[in-house]
Amino acid sequence: MQLDFQTREITVKLVYYGPALSGKTTNLQAIHHLASPEARGRLMTLETRDDRTLFFDLLPLTFKQGALQVRIKLFTVPGQVMHAATRRLVLQGADGVAFIADSQRAETRANAAAFADLRKNLEENALDITSLPLVIQFNKRDLPDVRTDAELEQLAKLGKEPVFKAVATRGIGVAETFLGLFDLTWAKLEREHGFAAKFGIDATTLHGDIARQLGVGSPGSGSTPPEARR
Amino acid sequence: MTEVPVTRPELGDVSRLDDIIDRDALGEVCRSFFELFGLPIRVISADGNMLANAHADREICGYVNGTLGGRTSCQQTVSAVRRLIPDDEAGTIHACFTGAVYRAVPIRYQGRTLGRFIVGPYLPAETREVPRSLLLVDQRIDATRAREALEEMPRVKVETAERIAAHLRGMLDLILFSGHKAHLTTEMHLLSVRESYRELAEKNSELQRAYDQLQELDRLKSNFLATVSHELRTPLTSILGYSEMLTAGLTGPLTAEQMDFIGTIHNKGELLLKLISSLLDLGKLEQGHLALQIDTLDPVLLLKDLRETVAPVAQKKGIVVEVVAPESPLPPFRADPLRLRQVLGNILDNAIKFTPRGGTVTLAVRPTTLDAGEDGDGFGRALLAVPRTSLEFRVSDTGMGIPEREHEKIFQAFYQVDGTSTREHGGTGLGLSIVKRLVDAHGGHIRIESAPGRGTTFFVTIPEAE
């Protein structure tokens, strides 16, 4: 998190992590597509010729809250194993992490390996996984031979993080995952920095604002913000 | 509540226009805009740096600057325009006393204002008269002359000016985006390389530490080997000495059975002594402590002498040991006679051990030359090879042979081709590793020609000591 008193900006950094080809970039593309023009910046992708992420993707989002600007920077990491150094660099100073997993059964090992990699890189960046806002998204729900909803619910109960289901290519579950991560992150930042008291930013208003700009119904009109579990 | 942390530049963050913009490219874009629309363009960063300035001196400007009042007013206008902070996306208008206007438009990127661009001066399309403010600025200003000069200034409608500004803003946005992208790519390249380097350096130092530890362990092992062998030898010498004294009858006559028992004690003691000596040799060789005692020797005599030594064992097994000497007599040869004897003796012992009853073991020697650097890959041999007078010793047997895949391994310490052979034939598995090291110590080399069932030949080439 960065706070600039001069320009009255709060910048929050959220990182999309996960195994290669799990749909991290697709998540950002979907958010870019959903977000209103005044909220979204250009989606920057630093990719190789075969469309694989080389360094990262970056989507800046900006939400005005009175005199204050809340800037959210969404990053993806390159999933391919060889880009370990880049993943570690992108993870530096992350305020929250969305882990994008591939729902296909065949990808179970790759998911687990990427999560172990996340743990290691968090450690190397002196980030504590027990206090870092983290959500898990099971993407590619539309593919054959994926884990069933019942299985995912069972798995979600085992873990501590909120679990979301998504089909990022069709934009399904993408905004929910993002909002879920943002709420957890904001709740933690609020606890640490007291934005409500300092700048009069109300978490519910901010959530509603972001949801509206992403084209998601405001709280009470269908989609409710996921409860922060920790 | 904790203190707000000190902020530092974040990955992907842009706070200064200068960081991500290519000034030359920006200058070219502004100049082509100026040429296309005839409107001067200036780009100024948030901290006041002029990053691009595309304009041409207007006749009216030259005219008013020729007067004292005009010059003063012009300077005031220009500095006011440069300090102008626009508060509107479409731009803020600043009027000049000549009736012309400047339009300042903010440059925003990722929700931040990084600077502004200024379009103008141009005349609003509806301007008809020479404004009073121009005539009042200095009494030397002539209305007709001023009108003529103003005629040449571009006239722009408000909507057109807004469109042009929006167009330029869009272009700048693209330039910023691609500049930012290039900037980030470079930054990430550097950071990734640095991070990978850090990781490698860390791994390297870990490996170095492990290597140092291993070396230390190796040194300890050799020391241990040397010390233990030495300590074992001392009491063993006493055992052998006293059993010899008993056999010699120094304590009175012994019965046949007692003699037999003491003989066994003595034989086993000798075996143990050989083993310990081998260990000691290996230890010394590993540490590189073995010094050769160079002397002259007669190679054929050495072979004949070796044949005499093994004759009793060979006879018992019904094996013929032949010595093949070259036709012309060999001159005396300089080497370590004791160690060379140890090398050939060891190979000969093995040959007899592994040759079945009725077989033949041949000892041969011939003069040859050995090139220094013969073990290399062959490049530069013409430069490196210094032929040295050498002797090639050959020990052939008609035994079981050694499979080719084992040819390298048999020179490793404690290695035996067939684990069962230790029980059948005895030995420690140290012999050939010591042989190899002794040959190396002479600067020579050893090789095998063998195939299962077709016997084995060891070739030992020793260069003459200088």
XYZ file of C-alpha atoms in Angstrom:
696
model
C 0.000 0.000 0.000
C 1.182 3.453 -0.859
C -0.208 6.605 0.598
C 0.526 9.945 -0.996
C -0.699 12.818 1.134
C 0.201 15.417 -1.473
C -1.931 13.949 -4.228
C -4.359 12.345 -1.746
C -3.964 8.898 -3.220
C -4.123 5.445 -1.713
C -2.613 2.788 -3.963
C -3.404 -0.846 -3.259
C -1.494 -3.641 -4.950
C -3.273 -6.901 -5.689
C -1.501 -9.801 -7.352
C -3.057 -12.602 -9.381
C -0.970 -15.721 -8.821
C -1.334 -19.275 -10.037
C 0.018 -22.030 -12.281
C 0.779 -21.490 -15.962
C -2.280 -21.111 -18.182
C -4.770 -21.003 -15.297
C -6.312 -17.763 -16.593
C -4.686 -14.955 -14.621
C -4.383 -12.661 -17.624
C -7.907 -13.623 -18.707
C -9.182 -12.479 -15.290
C -7.589 -9.065 -15.807
C -8.921 -8.835 -19.334
C -12.412 -9.614 -18.032
C -12.142 -6.966 -15.306
C -10.900 -4.476 -17.893
C -13.904 -5.347 -20.020
C -16.356 -5.022 -17.112
C -14.978 -1.817 -15.596
C -16.409 1.546 -16.570
C -14.135 3.741 -18.722
C -13.645 6.293 -15.932
C -12.456 3.620 -13.512
C -10.153 1.607 -15.704
C -6.763 2.419 -17.125
C -5.185 0.703 -20.077
C -4.430 -2.977 -19.579
C -0.718 -3.385 -20.076
C 0.531 -6.818 -20.986
C 4.197 -7.628 -21.270
C 3.971 -10.863 -23.163
C 6.039 -13.073 -25.413
C 5.230 -13.783 -29.040
C 3.144 -16.839 -28.149
C 0.867 -14.796 -25.866
C 2.413 -16.121 -22.674
C 2.981 -13.571 -19.959
C 6.654 -12.619 -19.893
C 6.860 -10.281 -16.919
C 3.357 -9.371 -15.841
C 0.087 -7.752 -16.807
C -0.923 -4.549 -15.136
C -4.411 -3.120 -14.901
C -4.766 0.124 -12.974
C -8.213 0.968 -11.599
C -9.079 4.305 -10.033
C -12.038 5.080 -7.802
C -12.759 8.555 -6.495
C -13.891 8.748 -2.889
C -14.613 12.399 -2.202
C -11.339 14.295 -2.351
C -9.410 11.054 -2.178
C -8.421 8.668 -4.939
C -8.281 4.948 -4.332
C -6.035 3.367 -6.966
C -5.984 -0.381 -7.289
C -3.194 -1.919 -9.279
C -3.878 -5.441 -10.450
C -0.865 -7.485 -11.402
C -0.505 -10.978 -12.776
C 2.643 -13.020 -12.440
C 4.058 -15.182 -15.231
C 2.956 -18.740 -14.434
C 5.713 -20.614 -16.254
C 8.107 -22.228 -13.821
C 11.199 -20.581 -15.320
C 10.043 -17.072 -14.390
C 10.553 -17.575 -10.667
C 12.609 -14.408 -10.246
C 9.930 -12.292 -11.935
C 7.192 -13.769 -9.765
C 9.137 -12.863 -6.667
C 9.658 -9.313 -7.930
C 6.007 -8.785 -8.818
C 4.947 -10.113 -5.442
C 6.988 -7.470 -3.625
C 4.767 -5.241 -1.521
C 1.537 -7.025 -2.487
C -1.434 -6.129 -0.289
C -3.485 -9.131 -1.341
C -3.259 -12.196 -3.554
C -5.862 -13.964 -5.677
C -4.765 -17.496 -6.437
C -6.222 -18.573 -9.778
C -6.413 -22.363 -9.865
C -7.353 -24.549 -12.802
C -10.452 -26.650 -11.991
C -9.423 -29.544 -14.210
C -8.554 -32.635 -12.224
C -5.419 -33.135 -14.299
C -4.138 -29.768 -13.048
C -4.331 -30.625 -9.355
C -0.588 -31.117 -9.063
C 0.206 -27.925 -10.976
C -2.108 -25.986 -8.631
C -0.415 -27.438 -5.575
C 3.057 -26.737 -6.948
C 2.146 -23.124 -7.759
C 0.755 -22.660 -4.261
C 3.958 -24.012 -2.738
C 5.832 -21.582 -4.980
C 3.608 -18.734 -3.734
C 4.322 -19.663 -0.137
C 8.063 -19.694 -0.772
C 8.049 -16.379 -2.615
C 5.900 -14.726 0.037
C 8.395 -15.860 2.608
C 11.272 -14.472 0.572
C 9.452 -11.139 0.367
C 8.864 -11.173 4.132
C 5.092 -11.413 3.592
C 3.209 -13.486 6.137
C 0.744 -15.886 4.545
C -1.227 -16.116 7.779
C -2.106 -12.428 7.682
C -2.023 -11.735 3.937
C -5.472 -11.315 2.351
C -5.846 -14.299 0.053
C -8.676 -15.701 -2.031
C -8.767 -18.761 -4.259
C -10.545 -18.899 -7.573
C -11.283 -22.196 -9.278
C -11.342 -21.131 -12.902
C -12.399 -22.941 -16.093
C -15.621 -24.349 -14.586
C -16.908 -24.885 -18.126
C -14.302 -27.476 -19.095
C -14.881 -31.244 -18.966
C -13.415 -33.327 -16.157
C -13.267 -30.570 -13.584
C -13.773 -30.905 -9.857
C -17.509 -30.823 -9.055
C -19.165 -27.972 -7.151
C -19.725 -30.323 -4.230
C -16.040 -31.169 -4.182
C -15.083 -27.507 -4.280
C -17.411 -26.730 -1.414
C -15.830 -29.539 0.545
C -12.371 -28.210 -0.297
C -13.388 -24.653 0.617
C -14.393 -25.863 4.067
C -10.947 -27.361 4.592
C -9.092 -24.141 3.854
C -9.094 -20.755 5.498
C -9.452 -18.674 2.346
C -12.676 -17.765 0.564
C -13.112 -19.857 -2.579
C -14.715 -18.529 -5.774
C -15.763 -20.321 -8.939
C -15.229 -18.749 -12.330
C -15.254 -19.004 -16.091
C -12.946 -16.102 -16.768
C -13.223 -16.371 -20.552
C -16.905 -15.469 -20.189
C -16.379 -13.035 -17.321
C -18.263 -15.271 -14.870
C -17.119 -15.030 -11.243
C -14.328 -12.604 -12.099
C -15.789 -9.500 -10.454
C -16.823 -11.570 -7.415
C -13.289 -12.866 -6.959
C -11.857 -9.374 -7.321
C -14.359 -7.836 -4.899
C -13.822 -10.679 -2.458
C -10.085 -10.027 -2.478
C -10.524 -6.275 -2.320
C -12.833 -6.494 0.714
C -10.380 -8.686 2.620
C -7.519 -6.390 1.693
C -9.338 -3.189 2.553
C -10.486 -4.627 5.885
C -6.866 -5.356 6.772
C -5.619 -1.932 5.628
C -8.459 -0.282 7.551
C -7.395 -2.144 10.708
C -3.806 -1.035 10.210
C -4.255 2.529 9.017
C -7.775 3.605 9.986
C -8.824 5.150 6.682
C -12.385 5.635 7.896
C -11.274 7.813 10.778
C -8.480 9.589 8.849
C -10.094 10.246 5.517
C -13.732 9.383 6.104
C -13.721 6.514 3.614
C -16.511 4.092 4.337
C -15.789 0.502 3.324
C -19.412 -0.252 2.352
C -19.675 2.858 0.184
C -16.350 2.069 -1.469
C -17.380 -1.541 -2.084
C -20.693 -0.394 -3.561
C -18.892 2.099 -5.751
C -16.432 -0.448 -7.096
C -19.180 -3.013 -7.639
C -21.226 -0.461 -9.567
C -18.264 0.519 -11.744
C -17.711 -3.168 -12.504
C -21.323 -3.552 -13.465
C -22.147 -5.729 -10.464
C -25.412 -4.964 -8.621
C -24.953 -2.959 -5.444
C -25.312 -4.742 -2.081
C -28.878 -5.776 -1.483
C -29.746 -6.064 -5.171
C -28.632 -9.622 -5.705
C -24.906 -9.970 -5.186
C -23.783 -9.473 -1.629
C -20.205 -8.750 -0.738
C -18.437 -11.876 0.500
C -17.899 -11.742 4.210
C -14.347 -11.259 5.332
C -13.508 -14.528 7.025
C -10.442 -13.319 8.844
C -3.275 2.235 14.541
C 0.191 1.935 13.056
C 2.091 4.746 11.375
C 1.610 5.105 7.660
C 4.665 3.507 6.033
C 7.114 5.592 4.060
C 6.120 5.303 0.444
C 8.634 4.249 -2.171
C 8.306 4.024 -5.936
C 6.310 0.929 -6.755
C 6.607 -1.393 -9.695
C 4.523 -0.045 -12.544
C 4.056 3.335 -10.949
C 4.569 6.535 -12.888
C 4.919 9.799 -11.037
C 7.055 11.789 -13.497
C 6.380 12.392 -17.143
C 10.115 12.584 -17.859
C 10.593 8.972 -16.750
C 8.497 7.364 -19.429
C 8.545 9.770 -22.325
C 11.025 9.835 -25.155
C 11.669 13.561 -25.603
C 12.780 13.274 -29.223
C 9.704 11.287 -30.212
C 7.466 13.698 -28.306
C 9.161 16.658 -30.016
C 8.543 15.100 -33.429
C 4.878 14.440 -32.714
C 4.375 18.028 -31.519
C 6.194 19.402 -34.563
C 4.069 17.373 -36.984
C 0.952 18.601 -35.144
C 2.213 22.126 -35.491
C 2.876 21.647 -39.201
C -0.517 20.035 -39.776
C -2.698 22.521 -37.879
C -0.399 25.527 -37.708
C -0.914 25.668 -33.939
C 2.098 25.940 -31.606
C 2.316 23.114 -29.057
C 4.254 23.023 -25.798
C 4.439 20.089 -23.352
C 5.347 20.870 -19.748
C 5.807 18.321 -16.975
C 4.152 18.683 -13.564
C 7.406 19.945 -12.103
C 7.678 22.662 -14.749
C 10.130 21.145 -17.266
C 9.519 22.042 -20.907
C 9.575 18.639 -22.647
C 8.580 19.775 -26.152
C 8.175 23.135 -27.818
C 6.965 23.299 -31.415
C 6.315 26.864 -32.615
C 7.436 29.533 -35.037
C 7.747 33.233 -34.263
C 4.596 35.073 -35.369
C 4.790 38.376 -37.108
C 2.612 39.978 -34.463
C 4.895 38.710 -31.721
C 7.940 40.153 -33.458
C 6.099 43.429 -33.939
C 4.966 43.893 -30.307
C 8.319 42.723 -28.962
C 9.877 45.621 -30.874
C 8.265 47.979 -28.363
C 9.219 48.247 -24.709
C 5.654 47.942 -23.373
C 4.911 45.103 -25.793
C 7.996 43.186 -24.764
C 7.177 43.494 -21.046
C 3.566 42.403 -21.536
C 4.609 39.542 -23.815
C 7.062 38.223 -21.214
C 4.374 38.424 -18.518
C 1.902 36.508 -20.688
C 4.396 33.810 -21.605
C 5.419 33.198 -17.993
C 1.764 33.158 -16.885
C 0.970 30.593 -19.583
C 3.896 28.424 -18.526
C 2.630 28.424 -14.929
C -0.965 27.795 -15.927
C -2.457 24.759 -14.171
C -5.562 23.612 -16.025
C -8.458 22.452 -13.890
C -10.661 21.172 -16.689
C -10.261 18.059 -18.869
C -11.071 20.123 -21.979
C -8.519 22.746 -21.004
C -8.269 26.195 -19.487
C -8.079 29.283 -21.708
C -5.594 32.066 -21.093
C -5.999 35.245 -23.125
C -3.083 37.273 -24.514
C -3.262 41.060 -24.786
C -3.028 40.640 -28.571
C -6.440 39.005 -28.585
C -4.921 35.562 -29.186
C -5.506 32.743 -26.665
C -3.625 29.789 -25.191
C -5.355 26.551 -24.233
C -3.741 24.510 -21.442
C -4.858 20.860 -21.205
C -3.896 18.461 -18.393
C -1.953 15.289 -19.221
C -3.307 12.504 -17.069
C -2.043 8.951 -16.856
C -3.388 6.151 -14.666
C -5.493 8.702 -12.799
C -2.566 11.020 -12.122
C -1.826 14.448 -13.548
C 1.716 14.273 -14.865
C 1.839 17.571 -16.730
C 0.037 19.722 -19.296
C 0.236 20.704 -22.913
C -0.422 24.179 -24.204
C -1.927 24.891 -27.611
C -1.547 28.414 -28.954
C -1.376 31.250 -29.386
C -4.211 31.291 -31.934
C -6.974 33.738 -32.648
C -10.530 32.745 -31.761
C -12.407 32.531 -35.085
C -14.877 35.247 -34.085
C -12.177 37.912 -33.529
C -12.844 40.850 -35.845
C -11.163 43.935 -34.391
C -7.688 44.627 -33.111
C -8.288 44.553 -29.328
C -7.770 47.732 -27.294
C -5.458 45.850 -24.956
C -2.975 45.531 -27.827
C -3.143 49.200 -28.777
C -2.793 50.301 -25.149
C 0.281 48.241 -24.415
C 2.610 50.765 -26.047
C 1.878 54.052 -27.806
C 4.139 53.111 -30.706
C 1.766 50.293 -31.747
C 0.113 51.192 -35.031
C -3.439 49.833 -35.537
C -3.101 49.144 -39.266
C 0.270 47.464 -38.904
C -1.075 45.410 -35.972
C -4.119 44.348 -38.005
C -1.905 43.161 -40.872
C 0.296 41.225 -38.492
C -2.702 39.616 -36.760
C -4.120 38.516 -40.135
C -1.321 36.010 -40.409
C -2.178 34.339 -37.065
C -4.271 31.128 -37.389
C -7.956 31.509 -36.564
C -9.584 28.554 -34.847
C -13.182 27.854 -33.833
C -13.787 26.765 -30.261
C -15.040 23.323 -31.306
C -12.076 22.822 -33.604
C -9.649 23.817 -30.865
C -11.332 21.363 -28.512
C -11.176 18.606 -31.115
C -7.530 19.229 -31.798
C -6.766 19.220 -28.061
C -8.676 15.952 -27.583
C -6.830 14.433 -30.506
C -3.458 15.453 -29.135
C -4.454 14.167 -25.699
C -5.304 10.782 -27.216
C -1.976 10.652 -28.997
C -0.037 11.630 -25.921
C -1.872 8.937 -23.995
C -0.677 6.356 -26.510
C 2.865 7.686 -26.417
C 2.813 7.568 -22.620
C 1.430 4.057 -22.612
C 4.015 2.687 -25.019
C 6.764 4.638 -23.285
C 5.627 3.251 -19.960
C 5.512 -0.240 -21.378
C 9.029 0.005 -22.756
C 10.225 1.532 -19.494
C 8.646 -1.270 -17.477
C 9.994 -3.980 -19.744
C 13.503 -2.639 -19.376
C 13.091 -2.230 -15.647
C 11.777 -5.775 -15.298
C 14.588 -7.138 -17.447
C 17.136 -5.517 -15.200
C 15.381 -6.526 -12.017
C 14.904 -10.108 -13.194
C 18.518 -10.444 -14.201
C 19.604 -9.005 -10.874
C 17.258 -11.302 -8.989
C 18.419 -14.358 -10.933
C 22.010 -13.346 -10.328
C 21.373 -12.962 -6.616
C 19.778 -16.395 -6.535
C 22.681 -17.968 -8.423
C 25.263 -16.255 -6.251
C 23.476 -17.553 -3.166
C 23.407 -21.090 -4.561
C 27.060 -20.830 -5.545
C 28.155 -19.836 -2.096
C 26.081 -22.674 -0.635
C 27.790 -25.111 -2.986
C 31.185 -23.651 -2.164
C 30.477 -24.136 1.528
C 29.444 -27.752 0.949
C 32.530 -28.299 -1.194
C 34.825 -26.843 1.465
C 33.216 -29.094 4.054
C 33.733 -32.134 1.866
C 37.347 -31.256 1.302
C 37.863 -30.890 5.012
C 36.196 -34.261 5.564
C 38.411 -35.804 2.916
C 41.484 -34.415 4.627
C 40.292 -35.745 7.973
C 39.685 -39.156 6.421
C 43.176 -39.313 4.962
C 44.691 -38.210 8.244
C 42.652 -40.779 10.085
C 43.695 -43.474 7.653
C 47.358 -42.613 8.022
C 47.260 -42.398 11.792
C 45.262 -45.568 12.282
C 47.388 -47.559 9.852
C 50.506 -46.415 11.602
C 49.155 -47.175 15.067
C 48.018 -50.631 13.927
C 51.363 -51.491 12.424
C 53.317 -51.051 15.638
C 51.645 -53.825 17.695
C 51.436 -56.005 14.600
C 55.190 -55.854 14.171
C 55.532 -57.236 17.695
C 53.098 -60.070 16.950
C 55.060 -61.011 13.820
C 58.417 -60.669 15.610
C 57.425 -62.842 18.533
C 55.851 -65.522 16.331
C 59.046 -65.582 14.269
C 61.090 -65.981 17.463
C 58.847 -68.860 18.525
C 59.266 -70.531 15.092
C 63.031 -70.085 15.323
C 62.919 -72.044 18.581
C 64.226 -69.227 20.776
C 62.004 -70.426 23.612
C 62.774 -74.101 23.133
C 61.478 -76.805 20.778
C 57.816 -76.762 19.675
C 55.569 -79.630 18.698
C 54.462 -79.928 15.069
C 50.972 -78.746 15.964
C 52.326 -75.689 17.829
C 54.527 -74.882 14.805
C 51.473 -75.164 12.548
C 49.415 -72.789 14.767
C 52.217 -70.259 15.004
C 52.679 -70.507 11.229
C 49.026 -69.563 10.780
C 49.393 -66.644 13.229
C 52.433 -65.456 11.272
C 50.771 -65.803 7.850
C 47.632 -63.973 8.911
C 49.772 -61.330 10.554
C 51.673 -60.820 7.284
C 48.370 -60.476 5.412
C 47.164 -57.915 7.899
C 50.419 -56.006 7.564
C 50.039 -55.917 3.762
C 46.536 -54.580 4.093
C 47.612 -51.913 6.529
C 50.523 -50.933 4.299
C 48.161 -50.605 1.378
C 45.902 -48.355 3.400
C 48.854 -46.277 4.428
C 50.009 -45.998 0.813
C 46.554 -44.988 -0.319
C 46.390 -42.362 2.375
C 49.768 -40.961 1.402
C 48.942 -41.027 -2.286
C 45.646 -39.247 -1.701
C 47.386 -36.520 0.194
C 50.105 -36.326 -2.410
C 52.761 -37.011 0.198
C 54.385 -39.886 -1.640
C 57.881 -38.977 -2.791
C 59.473 -41.156 -5.459
C 62.982 -42.477 -4.801
C 64.468 -42.320 -8.284
C 67.267 -44.758 -9.101
C 68.508 -46.704 -12.126
C 67.159 -50.166 -12.752
C 67.404 -52.947 -15.285
C 63.852 -53.522 -16.549
C 64.363 -57.091 -17.763
C 66.049 -58.049 -14.533
C 63.108 -56.539 -12.665
C 60.678 -58.756 -14.600
C 62.791 -61.868 -14.040
C 63.012 -61.052 -10.375
C 59.208 -60.704 -10.197
C 58.858 -64.088 -11.880
C 61.104 -65.632 -9.199
C 58.956 -64.092 -6.456
C 55.707 -65.572 -7.732
C 57.195 -68.850 -8.886
C 56.102 -70.924 -5.852
C 52.438 -69.806 -6.133
C 52.450 -70.199 -9.916
C 53.905 -73.663 -9.723
C 51.311 -74.689 -7.184
C 48.523 -73.602 -9.597
C 50.336 -75.058 -12.625
C 50.652 -71.661 -14.286
C 53.558 -70.787 -16.570
C 55.068 -67.343 -16.107
C 57.015 -66.112 -19.146
C 59.281 -63.070 -19.468
C 59.575 -61.634 -22.983
C 62.542 -59.277 -23.385
C 63.223 -57.158 -26.473
C 65.820 -58.451 -28.874
C 68.315 -55.643 -28.320
C 69.263 -55.125 -24.704
C 67.635 -52.185 -22.903
C 69.759 -49.445 -21.384
C 69.420 -48.816 -17.643
C 66.191 -46.951 -16.817
C 65.567 -44.250 -14.205
C 62.448 -44.639 -12.037
C 61.503 -45.560 -8.451
C 62.495 -49.284 -8.475
C 60.558 -50.125 -5.330
C 57.322 -48.498 -6.485
C 57.620 -49.852 -10.015
C 58.119 -53.290 -8.544
C 55.029 -52.721 -6.393
C 53.008 -51.746 -9.478
C 54.044 -54.715 -11.599
C 54.012 -57.114 -8.661
C 50.451 -56.179 -7.858
C 49.287 -56.677 -11.442
C 51.215 -59.954 -11.629
C 49.665 -61.200 -8.373
C 46.223 -60.454 -9.781
C 47.046 -62.176 -13.067
C 48.068 -65.360 -11.270
C 45.112 -65.118 -8.938
C 42.584 -64.899 -11.782
C 44.218 -67.356 -14.207
C 42.920 -70.914 -14.015
C 45.183 -73.946 -13.682
C 47.296 -74.599 -16.773
C 47.177 -71.007 -17.959
C 49.991 -68.660 -18.928
C 51.020 -65.258 -17.614
C 53.371 -63.201 -19.763
C 55.586 -60.349 -18.602
C 57.019 -58.162 -21.331
C 58.760 -54.848 -21.732
C 59.597 -52.671 -24.740
C 60.951 -49.170 -25.222
C 58.494 -46.510 -26.368
C 57.879 -42.788 -26.145
C 55.177 -41.043 -24.195
C 53.851 -37.638 -25.145
C 53.183 -35.159 -22.434
C 49.563 -34.044 -22.688
C 48.524 -37.314 -24.296
C 45.386 -37.414 -22.170
C 44.019 -34.166 -23.638
C 41.509 -33.795 -26.452
C 44.218 -33.696 -29.134
C 44.060 -29.946 -29.821
C 47.433 -28.251 -29.742
C 49.213 -31.574 -29.396
C 51.782 -30.383 -31.925
C 52.679 -27.678 -29.443
C 52.209 -29.531 -26.201
C 53.627 -32.950 -26.943
C 57.139 -33.439 -25.707
C 58.120 -37.051 -26.403
C 59.785 -38.711 -23.431
C 61.746 -41.949 -23.395
C 59.504 -44.518 -21.786
C 59.065 -48.178 -21.148
C 55.895 -50.053 -21.793
C 55.401 -53.005 -19.467
C 52.843 -55.606 -20.380
C 51.268 -58.227 -18.095
C 48.994 -60.668 -19.964
C 47.041 -63.571 -18.564
C 44.716 -66.214 -19.900
C 42.185 -65.668 -17.151
C 38.480 -64.879 -17.067
C 38.861 -61.348 -18.442
C 37.193 -58.103 -17.415
C 34.043 -56.768 -19.100
C 34.677 -53.430 -20.856
C 32.258 -51.432 -18.706
C 34.430 -52.279 -15.690
C 37.701 -51.095 -17.227
C 37.527 -47.628 -15.642
C 36.067 -48.740 -12.333
C 38.677 -51.298 -11.378
C 41.079 -48.485 -10.528
C 38.702 -47.086 -7.886
C 39.553 -47.834 -4.270
C 37.663 -50.740 -2.689
C 36.164 -51.737 -6.059
C 36.068 -55.341 -7.148
C 34.567 -56.499 -10.411
C 32.649 -59.252 -8.737
C 31.944 -58.911 -5.030
C 32.223 -62.675 -4.660
C 35.832 -62.647 -5.818
C 36.939 -61.130 -2.499
C 35.829 -64.248 -0.686
C 37.187 -66.591 -3.348
C 40.454 -64.856 -4.130
C 41.109 -62.626 -1.141
C 42.454 -59.081 -1.457
C 41.284 -55.729 -0.244
C 40.154 -54.052 -3.415
C 42.851 -51.455 -2.862
C 45.589 -52.925 -5.071
C 44.735 -51.434 -8.452
C 43.772 -48.045 -7.041
C 47.238 -47.862 -5.524
C 48.773 -49.099 -8.783
C 46.976 -46.337 -10.690
C 48.140 -43.663 -8.268
C 51.719 -44.917 -8.339
C 51.708 -44.868 -12.141
C 50.253 -41.338 -12.030
C 52.959 -40.324 -9.593
C 55.508 -41.397 -12.226
C 53.659 -39.344 -14.860
C 52.842 -42.527 -16.732
C 49.604 -44.197 -17.636
C 47.915 -47.542 -17.411
C 45.307 -49.157 -19.633
C 43.661 -52.548 -20.065
C 42.778 -54.669 -23.030
C 40.396 -57.394 -22.049
C 37.227 -59.204 -22.845
C 35.419 -61.843 -20.801
C 36.899 -65.288 -21.489
C 39.796 -63.928 -23.544
C 42.220 -62.961 -20.799
C 43.459 -59.569 -19.714
C 46.464 -57.463 -20.661
C 47.605 -54.507 -18.556
C 49.779 -51.939 -20.315
C 51.825 -49.746 -17.990
C 53.794 -46.963 -19.630
C 56.346 -45.203 -17.443
C 58.373 -42.244 -18.697
C 61.986 -42.106 -17.638
C 62.526 -39.838 -14.652
C 64.441 -36.654 -15.451
